[in-house]
Amino acid sequence: MEHRIERIKKQLHAESYKLTPQREATVRVLLEREEDHLSAEDIYLLVKEKAPEIGLATVYRTLELLSELKIVDKINFGDGVSRYDLRKEGAAHFHHHLVCMECGTVEEIVEDLLEDVEKKVEDQWQFQVKDHRLTFHGICRHCQQKNKESN
Amino acid sequence: MEHRIERIKKQLHAESYKLTPQREATVRVLLEREEDHLSAEDIYLLVKEKAPEIGLATVYRTLELLSELKIVDKINFGDGVSRYDLRKEGAAHFHHHLVCMECGTVEEIVEDLLEDVEKKVEDQWQFQVKDHRLTFHGICRHCQQKNKESN
DNA sequence: TGTGTTATTGATAATCATTTACACTTGATA
DNA sequence: TATCAAGTGTAAATGATTATCAATAACACA
Ligand SMILES: [Mn+2]
Ligand SMILES: [Mn+2]
Ligand SMILES: [Zn+2]
Ligand SMILES: [Zn+2]
């Protein structure tokens, strides 16, 4: 944890931004809830527990800044809100998501999986890939089980 | 064109919805601009040319309905608006997109490309895939060329 | 240590996409 | 024709995000 905060601090400094107390509190929430996919509002409420005086606008500004520096990725699962997802330490690409259409849970896939596809896109479409977003919609293990039992 | 309208009409009837003049005008715009990725507002303005009395809410309602029936797919490229994309005739899966980070153009990939990946997800993650969203962000052919010349 | 400069913040208002409420129209059916 | 549900247009409401602005904190240097 402290190690990752240090690293993020350095990334900010490298672009001559400071790790203010508000920014640090926000980053800590993101680290503590790394496997979740929180909206700005969610994050705001959690940060308020550590730093009650923080404003919602500051949370938005911090998330915007962290997005620019590629420390977090902004994603959209089709409900009305943006969600913010910490990049995995040292990951070259954004990870993938499995969204269950029945219970709404979101599972992560850290494996690349797209190496071959990207090569094809670069070769056949002559498109220079920098990043990607891949989300599968379907039925999670748990709901499959539940459905089987109810039959 | 007329053939596809007929088919969509049948899909609506199958769920006991009617193809009202407003809905037809909206569908026609989507067919005419099939390769584009229009927002609700874009579509509204185009439909108004055919049916000036239509209301924005009706366009939203129609797009919502067409989404439910899987006639269009709602996508989000990260700018603040949802965009609506006609499913390719008879396509089992939603097609993919290449978004240029420099000029903003969106290119389509109709080929599946994900067969192997989906198999892996089903086997190794036991997730039953129903649909997917795949977008690559990068530099399009045209902008690559332009960058090369300016060096 | 003081002083000017700039970045950052919190509160609030503004913006903008989307949804809702509601009164009116339409078209089918009894 | 009278009735009824589905569909519509207008206008207002909602909710997420962004812009504004005065106050504060951090820093650079006399
Ligand atoms: Mn994630
Ligand atoms: Mn498309
Ligand atoms: Zn589930
Ligand atoms: Zn381009």
mmCIF file of C-alpha atoms (C1' of nucleotides) and ligand atoms in Angstrom:
data_model
loop_
_atom_site.group_PDB
_atom_site.id
_atom_site.type_symbol
_atom_site.label_atom_id
_atom_site.label_comp_id
_atom_site.label_asym_id
_atom_site.label_seq_id
_atom_site.Cartn_x
_atom_site.Cartn_y
_atom_site.Cartn_z
ATOM 1 C CA MET A 1 0.000 0.000 0.000
ATOM 2 C CA GLU A 2 2.521 2.603 1.147
ATOM 3 C CA HIS A 3 4.777 1.451 -1.622
ATOM 4 C CA ARG A 4 2.136 2.082 -4.256
ATOM 5 C CA ILE A 5 1.269 5.463 -2.797
ATOM 6 C CA GLU A 6 4.955 6.383 -3.058
ATOM 7 C CA ARG A 7 5.012 5.318 -6.643
ATOM 8 C CA ILE A 8 1.916 7.307 -7.529
ATOM 9 C CA LYS A 9 3.427 10.285 -5.725
ATOM 10 C CA LYS A 10 6.441 10.016 -8.006
ATOM 11 C CA GLN A 11 4.243 9.772 -11.080
ATOM 12 C CA LEU A 12 2.499 12.965 -10.045
ATOM 13 C CA HIS A 13 5.784 14.742 -9.317
ATOM 14 C CA ALA A 14 7.127 13.677 -12.700
ATOM 15 C CA GLU A 15 4.355 15.791 -14.241
ATOM 16 C CA SER A 16 4.828 18.450 -11.558
ATOM 17 C CA TYR A 17 1.640 17.757 -9.692
ATOM 18 C CA LYS A 18 1.543 17.407 -5.939
ATOM 19 C CA LEU A 19 0.087 14.609 -3.866
ATOM 20 C CA THR A 20 -2.099 16.808 -1.690
ATOM 21 C CA PRO A 21 -3.905 15.347 1.330
ATOM 22 C CA GLN A 22 -7.144 15.274 -0.660
ATOM 23 C CA ARG A 23 -5.507 13.470 -3.559
ATOM 24 C CA GLU A 24 -3.833 11.027 -1.204
ATOM 25 C CA ALA A 25 -7.131 10.271 0.565
ATOM 26 C CA THR A 26 -8.736 9.626 -2.832
ATOM 27 C CA VAL A 27 -5.926 7.342 -3.964
ATOM 28 C CA ARG A 28 -6.149 5.421 -0.685
ATOM 29 C CA VAL A 29 -9.819 4.741 -1.256
ATOM 30 C CA LEU A 30 -9.046 3.497 -4.756
ATOM 31 C CA LEU A 31 -6.333 1.199 -3.424
ATOM 32 C CA GLU A 32 -8.524 -0.145 -0.626
ATOM 33 C CA ARG A 33 -11.335 -0.905 -3.037
ATOM 34 C CA GLU A 34 -9.187 -1.970 -5.937
ATOM 35 C CA GLU A 35 -11.419 -4.813 -7.045
ATOM 36 C CA ASP A 36 -14.536 -2.619 -7.066
ATOM 37 C CA HIS A 37 -15.756 -0.311 -9.788
ATOM 38 C CA LEU A 38 -16.752 2.843 -7.998
ATOM 39 C CA SER A 39 -18.478 5.918 -9.347
ATOM 40 C CA ALA A 40 -17.264 9.406 -8.487
ATOM 41 C CA GLU A 41 -20.097 9.692 -5.988
ATOM 42 C CA ASP A 42 -19.169 6.349 -4.384
ATOM 43 C CA ILE A 43 -15.583 7.483 -4.067
ATOM 44 C CA TYR A 44 -16.635 10.845 -2.678
ATOM 45 C CA LEU A 45 -18.648 9.215 0.100
ATOM 46 C CA LEU A 46 -15.786 6.892 1.013
ATOM 47 C CA VAL A 47 -13.192 9.661 0.963
ATOM 48 C CA LYS A 48 -15.411 11.750 3.214
ATOM 49 C CA GLU A 49 -14.967 9.142 5.928
ATOM 50 C CA LYS A 50 -11.242 9.896 6.000
ATOM 51 C CA ALA A 51 -11.397 13.573 5.073
ATOM 52 C CA PRO A 52 -14.876 14.901 5.843
ATOM 53 C CA GLU A 53 -14.146 18.399 4.573
ATOM 54 C CA ILE A 54 -13.416 17.275 0.989
ATOM 55 C CA GLY A 55 -15.650 18.556 -1.813
ATOM 56 C CA LEU A 56 -17.189 16.516 -4.605
ATOM 57 C CA ALA A 57 -15.571 18.760 -7.208
ATOM 58 C CA THR A 58 -12.147 17.947 -5.814
ATOM 59 C CA VAL A 59 -12.850 14.237 -6.161
ATOM 60 C CA TYR A 60 -13.841 14.752 -9.790
ATOM 61 C CA ARG A 61 -10.725 16.830 -10.397
ATOM 62 C CA THR A 62 -8.519 14.218 -8.805
ATOM 63 C CA LEU A 63 -10.059 11.412 -10.828
ATOM 64 C CA GLU A 64 -9.640 13.448 -13.996
ATOM 65 C CA LEU A 65 -5.979 14.000 -13.134
ATOM 66 C CA LEU A 66 -5.382 10.344 -12.339
ATOM 67 C CA SER A 67 -6.995 9.424 -15.654
ATOM 68 C CA GLU A 68 -4.690 11.723 -17.575
ATOM 69 C CA LEU A 69 -1.694 10.105 -15.914
ATOM 70 C CA LYS A 70 -3.106 6.650 -16.719
ATOM 71 C CA ILE A 71 -3.160 5.747 -13.057
ATOM 72 C CA VAL A 72 -6.858 5.039 -13.279
ATOM 73 C CA ASP A 73 -9.039 4.115 -16.227
ATOM 74 C CA LYS A 74 -12.487 5.572 -16.652
ATOM 75 C CA ILE A 75 -15.070 3.030 -17.749
ATOM 76 C CA ASN A 76 -18.721 3.003 -18.524
ATOM 77 C CA PHE A 77 -20.869 -0.078 -18.126
ATOM 78 C CA GLY A 78 -23.946 1.549 -19.615
ATOM 79 C CA ASP A 79 -25.682 2.679 -16.471
ATOM 80 C CA GLY A 80 -25.582 6.451 -16.340
ATOM 81 C CA VAL A 81 -22.284 6.883 -14.490
ATOM 82 C CA SER A 82 -18.566 6.714 -15.140
ATOM 83 C CA ARG A 83 -16.609 4.319 -13.006
ATOM 84 C CA TYR A 84 -12.962 4.514 -12.085
ATOM 85 C CA ASP A 85 -10.631 1.570 -12.064
ATOM 86 C CA LEU A 86 -7.021 1.534 -10.886
ATOM 87 C CA ARG A 87 -4.611 0.189 -13.465
ATOM 88 C CA LYS A 88 -2.935 -2.969 -12.293
ATOM 89 C CA GLU A 89 0.613 -2.327 -11.171
ATOM 90 C CA GLY A 90 2.826 -2.307 -14.247
ATOM 91 C CA ALA A 91 0.094 -3.462 -16.626
ATOM 92 C CA ALA A 92 0.646 -2.505 -20.234
ATOM 93 C CA HIS A 93 -3.018 -2.825 -21.121
ATOM 94 C CA PHE A 94 -6.287 -2.212 -19.428
ATOM 95 C CA HIS A 95 -7.825 -5.367 -18.026
ATOM 96 C CA HIS A 96 -11.139 -6.852 -19.156
ATOM 97 C CA HIS A 97 -14.516 -7.208 -17.497
ATOM 98 C CA LEU A 98 -17.269 -9.778 -17.232
ATOM 99 C CA VAL A 99 -20.589 -8.167 -16.396
ATOM 100 C CA CYS A 100 -23.384 -10.465 -15.273
ATOM 101 C CA MET A 101 -26.682 -9.508 -16.880
ATOM 102 C CA GLU A 102 -28.647 -11.091 -14.033
ATOM 103 C CA CYS A 103 -26.975 -10.059 -10.793
ATOM 104 C CA GLY A 104 -24.852 -7.186 -12.057
ATOM 105 C CA THR A 105 -21.571 -8.330 -10.548
ATOM 106 C CA VAL A 106 -18.396 -7.426 -12.384
ATOM 107 C CA GLU A 107 -15.498 -9.843 -12.563
ATOM 108 C CA GLU A 108 -12.058 -8.927 -13.816
ATOM 109 C CA ILE A 109 -9.758 -10.637 -16.290
ATOM 110 C CA VAL A 110 -6.157 -9.609 -15.877
ATOM 111 C CA GLU A 111 -4.766 -11.867 -18.589
ATOM 112 C CA ASP A 112 -4.126 -10.105 -21.888
ATOM 113 C CA LEU A 113 -6.118 -12.463 -24.185
ATOM 114 C CA LEU A 114 -6.026 -9.959 -27.050
ATOM 115 C CA GLU A 115 -2.459 -10.381 -28.310
ATOM 116 C CA ASP A 116 -3.483 -12.224 -31.448
ATOM 117 C CA VAL A 117 -6.453 -9.994 -32.109
ATOM 118 C CA GLU A 118 -4.361 -6.859 -31.758
ATOM 119 C CA LYS A 119 -1.758 -8.172 -34.121
ATOM 120 C CA LYS A 120 -4.491 -8.842 -36.649
ATOM 121 C CA VAL A 121 -5.916 -5.357 -36.230
ATOM 122 C CA GLU A 122 -2.495 -3.782 -36.691
ATOM 123 C CA ASP A 123 -1.718 -5.861 -39.768
ATOM 124 C CA GLN A 124 -5.040 -6.106 -41.559
ATOM 125 C CA TRP A 125 -6.562 -2.763 -40.604
ATOM 126 C CA GLN A 126 -3.286 -0.859 -40.285
ATOM 127 C CA PHE A 127 -4.541 0.617 -37.055
ATOM 128 C CA GLN A 128 -1.915 1.341 -34.431
ATOM 129 C CA VAL A 129 -3.424 0.062 -31.184
ATOM 130 C CA LYS A 130 -2.680 2.060 -28.037
ATOM 131 C CA ASP A 131 -5.360 0.792 -25.707
ATOM 132 C CA HIS A 132 -8.582 -1.160 -25.633
ATOM 133 C CA ARG A 133 -11.838 -1.724 -23.798
ATOM 134 C CA LEU A 134 -13.268 -5.234 -23.713
ATOM 135 C CA THR A 135 -16.371 -6.171 -21.767
ATOM 136 C CA PHE A 136 -18.316 -9.402 -21.958
ATOM 137 C CA HIS A 137 -21.964 -9.404 -21.014
ATOM 138 C CA GLY A 138 -23.444 -12.700 -19.950
ATOM 139 C CA ILE A 139 -24.292 -14.992 -17.058
ATOM 140 C CA CYS A 140 -21.834 -15.442 -14.215
ATOM 141 C CA ARG A 141 -20.951 -18.784 -12.711
ATOM 142 C CA HIS A 142 -23.095 -18.126 -9.673
ATOM 143 C CA CYS A 143 -26.242 -17.246 -11.597
ATOM 144 C CA GLN A 144 -25.783 -20.212 -13.940
ATOM 145 C CA GLN A 145 -25.765 -22.445 -10.887
ATOM 146 C CA LYS A 146 -28.828 -20.754 -9.444
ATOM 147 C CA ASN A 147 -30.715 -21.135 -12.716
ATOM 148 C CA LYS A 148 -29.819 -24.809 -12.967
ATOM 149 C CA GLU A 149 -31.128 -25.457 -9.468
ATOM 150 C CA SER A 150 -34.430 -23.700 -10.057
ATOM 151 C CA ASN A 151 -35.172 -25.972 -13.037
ATOM 152 C CA MET B 1 -33.898 -0.631 -47.533
ATOM 153 C CA GLU B 2 -37.617 -1.385 -47.808
ATOM 154 C CA HIS B 3 -36.811 -4.987 -47.163
ATOM 155 C CA ARG B 4 -35.053 -4.176 -43.939
ATOM 156 C CA ILE B 5 -37.852 -1.886 -42.821
ATOM 157 C CA GLU B 6 -40.275 -4.741 -43.395
ATOM 158 C CA ARG B 7 -38.157 -7.018 -41.317
ATOM 159 C CA ILE B 8 -37.927 -4.555 -38.459
ATOM 160 C CA LYS B 9 -41.665 -4.044 -38.661
ATOM 161 C CA LYS B 10 -42.105 -7.772 -38.154
ATOM 162 C CA GLN B 11 -39.717 -7.775 -35.217
ATOM 163 C CA LEU B 12 -41.790 -5.042 -33.602
ATOM 164 C CA HIS B 13 -45.065 -6.823 -34.294
ATOM 165 C CA ALA B 14 -43.665 -10.009 -32.830
ATOM 166 C CA GLU B 15 -43.441 -8.152 -29.512
ATOM 167 C CA SER B 16 -46.761 -6.406 -30.189
ATOM 168 C CA TYR B 17 -45.332 -2.997 -30.855
ATOM 169 C CA LYS B 18 -46.357 -0.920 -33.821
ATOM 170 C CA LEU B 19 -44.162 0.702 -36.433
ATOM 171 C CA THR B 20 -45.618 4.177 -36.065
ATOM 172 C CA PRO B 21 -44.666 6.927 -38.527
ATOM 173 C CA GLN B 22 -42.287 8.388 -35.932
ATOM 174 C CA ARG B 23 -40.628 5.042 -35.367
ATOM 175 C CA GLU B 24 -40.344 4.423 -39.080
ATOM 176 C CA ALA B 25 -38.783 7.829 -39.678
ATOM 177 C CA THR B 26 -36.251 7.095 -36.949
ATOM 178 C CA VAL B 27 -35.408 3.686 -38.357
ATOM 179 C CA ARG B 28 -34.965 5.194 -41.814
ATOM 180 C CA VAL B 29 -32.410 7.651 -40.478
ATOM 181 C CA LEU B 30 -30.537 4.812 -38.828
ATOM 182 C CA LEU B 31 -30.516 2.825 -42.058
ATOM 183 C CA GLU B 32 -29.407 5.784 -44.157
ATOM 184 C CA ARG B 33 -26.550 6.525 -41.794
ATOM 185 C CA GLU B 34 -25.692 2.970 -40.951
ATOM 186 C CA GLU B 35 -21.951 3.454 -40.930
ATOM 187 C CA ASP B 36 -22.133 6.459 -38.584
ATOM 188 C CA HIS B 37 -22.385 6.483 -34.833
ATOM 189 C CA LEU B 38 -25.057 9.023 -34.059
ATOM 190 C CA SER B 39 -26.153 10.390 -30.726
ATOM 191 C CA ALA B 40 -29.835 10.745 -29.840
ATOM 192 C CA GLU B 41 -29.584 14.456 -30.564
ATOM 193 C CA ASP B 42 -27.968 13.790 -33.974
ATOM 194 C CA ILE B 43 -30.740 11.376 -34.826
ATOM 195 C CA TYR B 44 -33.394 13.780 -33.604
ATOM 196 C CA LEU B 45 -32.133 16.524 -35.906
ATOM 197 C CA LEU B 46 -32.030 14.181 -38.889
ATOM 198 C CA VAL B 47 -35.487 12.761 -38.209
ATOM 199 C CA LYS B 48 -36.870 16.271 -37.942
ATOM 200 C CA GLU B 49 -36.011 16.783 -41.599
ATOM 201 C CA LYS B 50 -38.477 14.044 -42.528
ATOM 202 C CA ALA B 51 -40.962 14.535 -39.699
ATOM 203 C CA PRO B 52 -40.588 18.047 -38.300
ATOM 204 C CA GLU B 53 -43.231 17.599 -35.638
ATOM 205 C CA ILE B 54 -41.397 14.779 -33.845
ATOM 206 C CA GLY B 55 -40.286 15.311 -30.258
ATOM 207 C CA LEU B 56 -36.899 14.503 -28.779
ATOM 208 C CA ALA B 57 -38.517 12.325 -26.121
ATOM 209 C CA THR B 58 -40.058 10.158 -28.813
ATOM 210 C CA VAL B 59 -36.669 9.635 -30.396
ATOM 211 C CA TYR B 60 -35.292 8.567 -27.025
ATOM 212 C CA ARG B 61 -38.272 6.261 -26.506
ATOM 213 C CA THR B 62 -37.824 4.730 -29.942
ATOM 214 C CA LEU B 63 -34.111 4.172 -29.453
ATOM 215 C CA GLU B 64 -34.790 2.581 -26.095
ATOM 216 C CA LEU B 65 -37.321 0.256 -27.713
ATOM 217 C CA LEU B 66 -35.000 -0.649 -30.577
ATOM 218 C CA SER B 67 -32.278 -1.406 -28.038
ATOM 219 C CA GLU B 68 -34.516 -3.750 -26.116
ATOM 220 C CA LEU B 69 -35.314 -5.609 -29.317
ATOM 221 C CA LYS B 70 -31.603 -5.758 -30.147
ATOM 222 C CA ILE B 71 -32.189 -3.908 -33.393
ATOM 223 C CA VAL B 72 -29.727 -1.252 -32.326
ATOM 224 C CA ASP B 73 -26.858 -1.355 -29.859
ATOM 225 C CA LYS B 74 -26.170 1.519 -27.509
ATOM 226 C CA ILE B 75 -22.495 2.374 -27.199
ATOM 227 C CA ASN B 76 -20.418 4.858 -25.352
ATOM 228 C CA PHE B 77 -17.048 6.040 -26.596
ATOM 229 C CA GLY B 78 -16.309 8.077 -23.494
ATOM 230 C CA ASP B 79 -17.480 11.470 -24.659
ATOM 231 C CA GLY B 80 -20.560 12.421 -22.696
ATOM 232 C CA VAL B 81 -23.196 10.870 -24.979
ATOM 233 C CA SER B 82 -24.640 7.499 -25.885
ATOM 234 C CA ARG B 83 -24.480 6.516 -29.514
ATOM 235 C CA TYR B 84 -26.754 4.148 -31.373
ATOM 236 C CA ASP B 85 -25.561 1.596 -33.861
ATOM 237 C CA LEU B 86 -27.725 -0.646 -36.037
ATOM 238 C CA ARG B 87 -26.898 -4.322 -35.699
ATOM 239 C CA LYS B 88 -25.603 -5.757 -38.930
ATOM 240 C CA GLU B 89 -28.271 -7.828 -40.662
ATOM 241 C CA GLY B 90 -28.207 -11.295 -39.138
ATOM 242 C CA ALA B 91 -25.099 -10.695 -37.044
ATOM 243 C CA ALA B 92 -24.805 -12.907 -34.003
ATOM 244 C CA HIS B 93 -22.459 -10.547 -32.210
ATOM 245 C CA PHE B 94 -21.997 -6.852 -31.975
ATOM 246 C CA HIS B 95 -19.220 -5.590 -34.228
ATOM 247 C CA HIS B 96 -16.033 -3.907 -33.002
ATOM 248 C CA HIS B 97 -14.729 -0.360 -33.252
ATOM 249 C CA LEU B 98 -11.441 1.403 -33.893
ATOM 250 C CA VAL B 99 -11.450 4.895 -32.441
ATOM 251 C CA CYS B 100 -8.666 7.223 -33.546
ATOM 252 C CA MET B 101 -7.275 9.212 -30.629
ATOM 253 C CA GLU B 102 -6.104 11.985 -32.925
ATOM 254 C CA CYS B 103 -8.887 12.678 -35.409
ATOM 255 C CA GLY B 104 -11.756 10.936 -33.639
ATOM 256 C CA THR B 105 -12.941 8.869 -36.590
ATOM 257 C CA VAL B 106 -14.528 5.525 -35.846
ATOM 258 C CA GLU B 107 -13.919 2.538 -38.072
ATOM 259 C CA GLU B 108 -15.859 -0.709 -37.857
ATOM 260 C CA ILE B 109 -14.704 -4.312 -37.745
ATOM 261 C CA VAL B 110 -17.408 -6.729 -38.764
ATOM 262 C CA GLU B 111 -15.289 -9.874 -38.457
ATOM 263 C CA ASP B 112 -15.834 -11.773 -35.232
ATOM 264 C CA LEU B 113 -12.162 -11.991 -34.072
ATOM 265 C CA LEU B 114 -13.188 -13.058 -30.567
ATOM 266 C CA GLU B 115 -14.119 -16.687 -31.120
ATOM 267 C CA ASP B 116 -11.025 -18.034 -29.396
ATOM 268 C CA VAL B 117 -11.159 -15.487 -26.619
ATOM 269 C CA GLU B 118 -14.795 -16.245 -25.903
ATOM 270 C CA LYS B 119 -14.140 -19.936 -25.774
ATOM 271 C CA LYS B 120 -11.404 -19.281 -23.252
ATOM 272 C CA VAL B 121 -13.661 -17.095 -21.141
ATOM 273 C CA GLU B 122 -16.388 -19.721 -21.140
ATOM 274 C CA ASP B 123 -13.993 -22.527 -20.249
ATOM 275 C CA GLN B 124 -11.577 -20.902 -17.851
ATOM 276 C CA TRP B 125 -13.865 -18.388 -16.183
ATOM 277 C CA GLN B 126 -17.066 -20.378 -16.552
ATOM 278 C CA PHE B 127 -18.804 -17.254 -17.738
ATOM 279 C CA GLN B 128 -21.576 -17.750 -20.267
ATOM 280 C CA VAL B 129 -20.986 -15.059 -22.862
ATOM 281 C CA LYS B 130 -24.082 -13.457 -24.404
ATOM 282 C CA ASP B 131 -22.609 -10.318 -25.902
ATOM 283 C CA HIS B 132 -19.530 -8.147 -25.885
ATOM 284 C CA ARG B 133 -18.167 -4.671 -26.428
ATOM 285 C CA LEU B 134 -14.702 -4.303 -27.907
ATOM 286 C CA THR B 135 -13.154 -0.976 -28.803
ATOM 287 C CA PHE B 136 -9.563 -0.276 -29.727
ATOM 288 C CA HIS B 137 -8.161 3.168 -29.135
ATOM 289 C CA GLY B 138 -5.178 4.181 -31.210
ATOM 290 C CA ILE B 139 -3.976 5.914 -34.348
ATOM 291 C CA CYS B 140 -5.797 5.416 -37.624
ATOM 292 C CA ARG B 141 -4.079 4.757 -40.918
ATOM 293 C CA HIS B 142 -4.677 8.289 -42.055
ATOM 294 C CA CYS B 143 -3.182 9.961 -39.004
ATOM 295 C CA GLN B 144 -0.182 7.618 -39.043
ATOM 296 C CA GLN B 145 0.505 8.769 -42.576
ATOM 297 C CA LYS B 146 0.096 12.408 -41.641
ATOM 298 C CA ASN B 147 2.483 12.039 -38.695
ATOM 299 C CA LYS B 148 5.074 10.337 -40.847
ATOM 300 C CA GLU B 149 4.978 13.180 -43.373
ATOM 301 C CA SER B 150 5.319 15.914 -40.783
ATOM 302 C CA ASN B 151 8.584 14.357 -39.517
ATOM 303 C "C1'" DT C 1 10.732 36.000 8.553
ATOM 304 C "C1'" DG C 2 7.748 38.443 5.322
ATOM 305 C "C1'" DT C 3 5.826 38.868 0.666
ATOM 306 C "C1'" DG C 4 4.294 38.018 -3.732
ATOM 307 C "C1'" DT C 5 2.940 34.177 -6.884
ATOM 308 C "C1'" DT C 6 0.721 30.115 -8.188
ATOM 309 C "C1'" DA C 7 -1.721 25.821 -7.459
ATOM 310 C "C1'" DT C 8 -5.389 23.798 -5.126
ATOM 311 C "C1'" DT C 9 -9.614 23.612 -2.843
ATOM 312 C "C1'" DG C 10 -14.822 23.789 -1.357
ATOM 313 C "C1'" DA C 11 -19.135 25.686 -2.204
ATOM 314 C "C1'" DT C 12 -22.152 26.827 -5.460
ATOM 315 C "C1'" DA C 13 -24.125 27.639 -9.816
ATOM 316 C "C1'" DA C 14 -24.374 26.274 -14.573
ATOM 317 C "C1'" DT C 15 -24.612 22.862 -18.173
ATOM 318 C "C1'" DC C 16 -26.108 19.165 -20.632
ATOM 319 C "C1'" DA C 17 -27.963 14.479 -21.635
ATOM 320 C "C1'" DT C 18 -31.676 11.881 -20.442
ATOM 321 C "C1'" DT C 19 -36.135 10.848 -18.150
ATOM 322 C "C1'" DT C 20 -40.627 11.804 -16.431
ATOM 323 C "C1'" DA C 21 -45.288 13.821 -16.133
ATOM 324 C "C1'" DC C 22 -49.219 14.903 -18.303
ATOM 325 C "C1'" DA C 23 -52.665 16.223 -21.484
ATOM 326 C "C1'" DC C 24 -53.759 15.137 -26.074
ATOM 327 C "C1'" DT C 25 -54.147 12.028 -30.345
ATOM 328 C "C1'" DT C 26 -54.704 7.858 -32.677
ATOM 329 C "C1'" DG C 27 -56.422 3.637 -34.054
ATOM 330 C "C1'" DA C 28 -58.508 -0.591 -32.845
ATOM 331 C "C1'" DT C 29 -62.420 -2.879 -30.791
ATOM 332 C "C1'" DA C 30 -66.991 -3.707 -28.665
ATOM 333 C "C1'" DT D 1 -70.420 5.689 -31.672
ATOM 334 C "C1'" DA D 2 -68.197 5.129 -27.091
ATOM 335 C "C1'" DT D 3 -64.303 3.078 -24.906
ATOM 336 C "C1'" DC D 4 -59.649 1.949 -24.129
ATOM 337 C "C1'" DA D 5 -54.797 1.313 -24.477
ATOM 338 C "C1'" DA D 6 -50.756 2.701 -26.848
ATOM 339 C "C1'" DG D 7 -48.196 6.323 -28.532
ATOM 340 C "C1'" DT D 8 -46.942 11.187 -28.823
ATOM 341 C "C1'" DG D 9 -45.192 16.312 -28.041
ATOM 342 C "C1'" DT D 10 -44.253 19.719 -24.768
ATOM 343 C "C1'" DA D 11 -42.384 21.135 -20.821
ATOM 344 C "C1'" DA D 12 -40.522 20.357 -16.471
ATOM 345 C "C1'" DA D 13 -37.553 17.465 -13.620
ATOM 346 C "C1'" DT D 14 -33.561 14.856 -12.719
ATOM 347 C "C1'" DG D 15 -28.890 13.673 -12.109
ATOM 348 C "C1'" DA D 16 -24.059 13.524 -13.462
ATOM 349 C "C1'" DT D 17 -20.456 16.378 -14.566
ATOM 350 C "C1'" DT D 18 -18.127 20.900 -15.280
ATOM 351 C "C1'" DA D 19 -17.279 25.812 -14.632
ATOM 352 C "C1'" DT D 20 -16.823 29.736 -11.623
ATOM 353 C "C1'" DC D 21 -14.906 32.144 -7.976
ATOM 354 C "C1'" DA D 22 -13.372 33.544 -3.574
ATOM 355 C "C1'" DA D 23 -10.583 31.535 0.080
ATOM 356 C "C1'" DT D 24 -6.575 28.912 1.404
ATOM 357 C "C1'" DA D 25 -2.255 26.414 1.170
ATOM 358 C "C1'" DA D 26 2.340 25.713 -0.680
ATOM 359 C "C1'" DC D 27 6.361 27.568 -2.594
ATOM 360 C "C1'" DA D 28 10.122 30.812 -4.201
ATOM 361 C "C1'" DC D 29 12.781 34.161 -2.989
ATOM 362 C "C1'" DA D 30 14.055 38.914 -0.979
HETATM 363 MN MN MN E 1 -11.759 -3.538 -13.318
HETATM 364 MN MN MN E 2 -20.484 0.592 -35.382
HETATM 365 ZN ZN ZN E 3 -24.705 -13.216 -11.864
HETATM 366 ZN ZN ZN E 4 -7.052 9.548 -37.170
#
